[in-house]
Every structure is written in C-alpha cells, then in structure tokens.
PDB file of C-alpha atoms in Angstrom:
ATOM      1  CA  UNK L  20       1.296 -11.804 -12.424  1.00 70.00           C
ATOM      2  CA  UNK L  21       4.724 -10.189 -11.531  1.00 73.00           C
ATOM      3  CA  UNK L  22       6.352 -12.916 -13.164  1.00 75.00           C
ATOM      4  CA  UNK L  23       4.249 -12.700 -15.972  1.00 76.00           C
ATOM      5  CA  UNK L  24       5.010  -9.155 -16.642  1.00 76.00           C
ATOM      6  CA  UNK L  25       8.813  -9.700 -16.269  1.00 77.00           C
ATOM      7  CA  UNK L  26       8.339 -11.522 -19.341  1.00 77.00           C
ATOM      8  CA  UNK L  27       6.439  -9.454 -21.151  1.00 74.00           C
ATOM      9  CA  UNK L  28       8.919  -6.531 -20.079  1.00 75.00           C
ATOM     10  CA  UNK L  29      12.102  -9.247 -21.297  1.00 75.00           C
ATOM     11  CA  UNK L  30      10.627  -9.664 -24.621  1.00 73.00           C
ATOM     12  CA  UNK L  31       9.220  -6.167 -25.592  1.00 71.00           C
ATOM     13  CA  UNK L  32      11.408  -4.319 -24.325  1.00 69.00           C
ATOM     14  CA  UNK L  33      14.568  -6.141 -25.749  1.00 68.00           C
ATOM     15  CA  UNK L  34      17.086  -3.030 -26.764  1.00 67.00           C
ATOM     16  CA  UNK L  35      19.110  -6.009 -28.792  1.00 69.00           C
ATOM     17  CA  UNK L  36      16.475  -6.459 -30.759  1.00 63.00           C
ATOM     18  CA  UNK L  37      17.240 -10.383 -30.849  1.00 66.00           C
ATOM     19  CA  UNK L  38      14.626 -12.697 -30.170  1.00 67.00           C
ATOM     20  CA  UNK L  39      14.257 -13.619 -26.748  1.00 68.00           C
ATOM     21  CA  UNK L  40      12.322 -16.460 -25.223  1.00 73.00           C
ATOM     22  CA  UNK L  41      11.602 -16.954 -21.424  1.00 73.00           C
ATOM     23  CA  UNK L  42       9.727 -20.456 -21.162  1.00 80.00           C
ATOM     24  CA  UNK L  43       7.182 -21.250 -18.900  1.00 81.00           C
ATOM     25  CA  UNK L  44       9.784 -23.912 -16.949  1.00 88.00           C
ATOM     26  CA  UNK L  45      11.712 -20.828 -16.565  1.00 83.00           C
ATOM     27  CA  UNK L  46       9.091 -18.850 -14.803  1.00 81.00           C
ATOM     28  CA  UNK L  47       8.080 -21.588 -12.794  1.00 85.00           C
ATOM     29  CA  UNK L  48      12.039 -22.048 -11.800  1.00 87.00           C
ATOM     30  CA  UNK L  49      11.860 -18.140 -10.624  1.00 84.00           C
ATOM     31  CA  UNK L  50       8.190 -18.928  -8.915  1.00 85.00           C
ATOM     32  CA  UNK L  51       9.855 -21.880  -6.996  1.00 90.00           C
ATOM     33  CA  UNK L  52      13.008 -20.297  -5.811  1.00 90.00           C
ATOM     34  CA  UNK L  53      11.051 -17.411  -4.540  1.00 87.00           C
ATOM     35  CA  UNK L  54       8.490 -19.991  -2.804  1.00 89.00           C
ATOM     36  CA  UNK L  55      11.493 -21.293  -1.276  1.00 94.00           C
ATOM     37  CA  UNK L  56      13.204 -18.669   0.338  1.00 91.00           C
ATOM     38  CA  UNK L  57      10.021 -17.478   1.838  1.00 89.00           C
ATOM     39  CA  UNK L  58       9.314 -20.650   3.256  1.00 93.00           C
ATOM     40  CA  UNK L  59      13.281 -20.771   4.536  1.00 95.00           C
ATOM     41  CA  UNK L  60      12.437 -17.364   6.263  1.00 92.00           C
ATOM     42  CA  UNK L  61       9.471 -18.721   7.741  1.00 91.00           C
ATOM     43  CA  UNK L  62      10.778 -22.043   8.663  1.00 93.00           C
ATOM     44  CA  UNK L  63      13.973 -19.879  10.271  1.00 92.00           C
ATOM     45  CA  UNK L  64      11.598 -17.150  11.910  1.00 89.00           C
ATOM     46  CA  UNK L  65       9.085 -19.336  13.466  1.00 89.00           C
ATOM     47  CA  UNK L  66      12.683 -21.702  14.590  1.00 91.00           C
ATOM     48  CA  UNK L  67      14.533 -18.922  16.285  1.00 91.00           C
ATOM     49  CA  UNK L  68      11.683 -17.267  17.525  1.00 88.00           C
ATOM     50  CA  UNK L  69       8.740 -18.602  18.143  1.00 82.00           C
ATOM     51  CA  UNK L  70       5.894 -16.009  18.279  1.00 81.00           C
ATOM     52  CA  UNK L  71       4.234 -14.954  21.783  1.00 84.00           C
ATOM     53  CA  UNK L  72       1.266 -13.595  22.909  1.00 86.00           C
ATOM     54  CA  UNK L  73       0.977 -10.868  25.394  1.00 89.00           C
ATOM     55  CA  UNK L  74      -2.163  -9.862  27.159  1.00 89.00           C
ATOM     56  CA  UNK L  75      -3.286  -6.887  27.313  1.00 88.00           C
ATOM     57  CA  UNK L  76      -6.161  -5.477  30.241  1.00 87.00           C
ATOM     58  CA  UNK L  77      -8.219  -2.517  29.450  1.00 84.00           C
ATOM     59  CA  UNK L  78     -11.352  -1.059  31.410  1.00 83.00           C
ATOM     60  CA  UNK L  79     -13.236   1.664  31.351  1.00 79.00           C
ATOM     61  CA  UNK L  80     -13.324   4.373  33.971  1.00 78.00           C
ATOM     62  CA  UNK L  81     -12.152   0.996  36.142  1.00 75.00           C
ATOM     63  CA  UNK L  82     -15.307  -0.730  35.149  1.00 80.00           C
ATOM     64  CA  UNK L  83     -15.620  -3.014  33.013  1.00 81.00           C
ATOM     65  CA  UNK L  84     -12.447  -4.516  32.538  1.00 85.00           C
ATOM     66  CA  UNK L  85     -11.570  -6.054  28.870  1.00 88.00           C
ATOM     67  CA  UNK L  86      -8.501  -9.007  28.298  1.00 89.00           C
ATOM     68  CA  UNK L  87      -7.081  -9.373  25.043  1.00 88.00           C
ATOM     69  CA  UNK L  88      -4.179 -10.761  23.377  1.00 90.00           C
ATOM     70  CA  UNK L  89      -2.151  -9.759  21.181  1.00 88.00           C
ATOM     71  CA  UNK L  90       0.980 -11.074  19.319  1.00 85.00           C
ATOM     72  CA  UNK L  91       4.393  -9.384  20.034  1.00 84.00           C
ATOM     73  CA  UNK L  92       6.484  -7.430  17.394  1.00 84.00           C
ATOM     74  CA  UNK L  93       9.860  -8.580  16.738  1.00 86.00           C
ATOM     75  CA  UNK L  94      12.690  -7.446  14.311  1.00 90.00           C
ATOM     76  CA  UNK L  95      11.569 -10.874  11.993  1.00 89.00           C
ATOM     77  CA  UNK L  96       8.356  -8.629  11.246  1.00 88.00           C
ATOM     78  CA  UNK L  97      10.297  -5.543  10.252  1.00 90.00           C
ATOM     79  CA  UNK L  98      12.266  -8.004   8.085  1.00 90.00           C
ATOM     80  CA  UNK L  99       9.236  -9.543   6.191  1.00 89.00           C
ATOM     81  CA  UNK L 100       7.986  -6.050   6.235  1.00 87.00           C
ATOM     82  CA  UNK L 101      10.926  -4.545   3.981  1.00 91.00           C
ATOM     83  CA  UNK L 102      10.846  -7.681   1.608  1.00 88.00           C
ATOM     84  CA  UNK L 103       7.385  -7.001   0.927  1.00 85.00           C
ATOM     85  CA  UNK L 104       8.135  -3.157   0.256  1.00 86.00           C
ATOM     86  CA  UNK L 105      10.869  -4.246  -2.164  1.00 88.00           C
ATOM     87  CA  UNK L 106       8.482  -6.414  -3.750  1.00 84.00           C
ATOM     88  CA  UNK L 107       5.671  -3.988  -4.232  1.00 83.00           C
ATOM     89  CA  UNK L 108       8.712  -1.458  -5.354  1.00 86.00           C
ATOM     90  CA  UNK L 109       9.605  -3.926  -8.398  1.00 84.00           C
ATOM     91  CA  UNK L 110       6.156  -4.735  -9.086  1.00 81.00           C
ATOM     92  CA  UNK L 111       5.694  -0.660  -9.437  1.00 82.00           C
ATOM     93  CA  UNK L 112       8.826  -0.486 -11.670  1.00 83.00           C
ATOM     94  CA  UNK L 113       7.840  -3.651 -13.917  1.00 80.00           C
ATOM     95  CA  UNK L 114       4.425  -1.945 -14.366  1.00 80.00           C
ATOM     96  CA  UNK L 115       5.352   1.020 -15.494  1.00 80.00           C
ATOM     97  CA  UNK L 116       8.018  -0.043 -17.957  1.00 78.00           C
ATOM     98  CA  UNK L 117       5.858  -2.076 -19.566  1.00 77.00           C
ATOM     99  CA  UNK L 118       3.360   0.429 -20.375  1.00 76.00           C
ATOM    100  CA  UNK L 119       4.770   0.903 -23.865  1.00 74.00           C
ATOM    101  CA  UNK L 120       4.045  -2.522 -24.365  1.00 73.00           C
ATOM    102  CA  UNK L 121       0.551  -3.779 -26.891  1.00 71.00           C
ATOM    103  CA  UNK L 122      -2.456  -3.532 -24.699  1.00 69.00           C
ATOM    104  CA  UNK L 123      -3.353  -7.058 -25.809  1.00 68.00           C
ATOM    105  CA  UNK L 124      -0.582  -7.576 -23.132  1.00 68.00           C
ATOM    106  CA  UNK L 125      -0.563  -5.044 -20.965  1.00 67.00           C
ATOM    107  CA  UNK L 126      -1.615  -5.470 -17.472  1.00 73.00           C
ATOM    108  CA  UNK L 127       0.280  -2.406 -15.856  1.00 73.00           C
ATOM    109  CA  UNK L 128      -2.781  -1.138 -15.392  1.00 76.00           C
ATOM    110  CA  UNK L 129      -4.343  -4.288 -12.926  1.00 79.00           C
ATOM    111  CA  UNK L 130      -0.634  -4.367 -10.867  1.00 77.00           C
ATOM    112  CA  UNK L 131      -1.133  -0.713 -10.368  1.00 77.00           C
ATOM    113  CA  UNK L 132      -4.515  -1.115  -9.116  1.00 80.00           C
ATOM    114  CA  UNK L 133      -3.077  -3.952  -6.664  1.00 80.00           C
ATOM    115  CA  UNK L 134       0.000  -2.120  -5.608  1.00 79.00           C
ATOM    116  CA  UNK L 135      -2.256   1.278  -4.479  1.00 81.00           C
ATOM    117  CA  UNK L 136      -4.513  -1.307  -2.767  1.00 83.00           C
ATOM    118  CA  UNK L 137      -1.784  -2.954  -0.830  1.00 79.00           C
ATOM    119  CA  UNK L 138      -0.549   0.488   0.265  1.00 80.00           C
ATOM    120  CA  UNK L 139      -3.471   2.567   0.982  1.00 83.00           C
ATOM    121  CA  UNK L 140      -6.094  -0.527   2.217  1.00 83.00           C
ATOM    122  CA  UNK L 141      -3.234  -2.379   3.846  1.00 74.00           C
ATOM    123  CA  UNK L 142      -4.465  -5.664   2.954  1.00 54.00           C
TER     124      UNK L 142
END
C-alpha cells in the first residue's frame, strides 16, 4: 500500500505539472528490490550470527521452579529495528502528503490507522 501511495503522491502532487506515469512494472521493480535487500539482511544476519537460545529458571519463593527459553538480543535486532522505524517514518510522511489528494484515492487515512497500530499495539 506504501508503494501504492508513492504513486498516487508522484502523480498528484506533480509541482511540474507534466504528466507523469509510474507503471505497474515500475512498482513491482521498487517491491522487488526492497524484497531483496531484506532477504540479503536476513540471509547475512542469520549467516554471521546465528540466533541462540538462553534459558532462563524462575521459581517462586524457591518452589516451584519454572525453565524457559528465550532468544538472545543482538545488535542485528537493533538494526532491523531502525529499518522498520524508517519505514513506518516514510509511510507517516507519504500519508500525510497525500491528504490533498481526491478521496476516490486517498488512503492516508487506512496507513494512518496501520502506522498508530504498529506503534501503540506493537504488532
């Protein structure tokens, strides 16, 4: 939908006032090389560091002892972490630039609702 919108924002809000087109290939081409670098990251992450477990003993008033694991933190998270903060960051700048835009097009309105669902649900 992100993509979608950066169209919408490319041809409404075109200062030139030229006509611009932005195909579908051309989306696709931006969906792709996105797809890509995430999977690079992944492939790299998972390469250089593989993830671990630790586990983790609790009990209670030393009764009842509970054993859990739990996967470790590494800097690769905090990495992935910030991408996806950038991302929600343009995705809250593409939706409200477009807001001037028809409402037969406009879908600021649904990326908002996803972006404060992200952040305050932390899906």
């Amino acid at each position: 939908i992100a993509l979608k919108t950066a169209r919408l924002r490319a041809i409404f809000l075109n200062k030139v006032l030229r006509v611009r087109v932005v195909t579908n290939k051309k989306l696709m081409a931006y969906l792709m090389t996105f797809l890509a670098a995430n999977g690079l990251f992944i492939v790299i992450w998972a390469t250089v560091e593989a993830p671990k477990a630790e586990t983790i003993t609790h009990s209670f008033q030393g009764k009842f002892p509970v054993q859990y694991q739990r996967c470790t933190n590494t800097v690769w998270d905090d990495i992935a972490l910030i991408v996806r903060l950038c991302m929600l960051g343009w995705g809250a700048w593409l939706a409200t630039s477009i807001r001037s835009v028809p409402l037969a097009f406009n879908e600021s309105k649904y990326i908002g609702i996803a972006i404060y669902n992200w952040v305050v649900l932390g899906a």
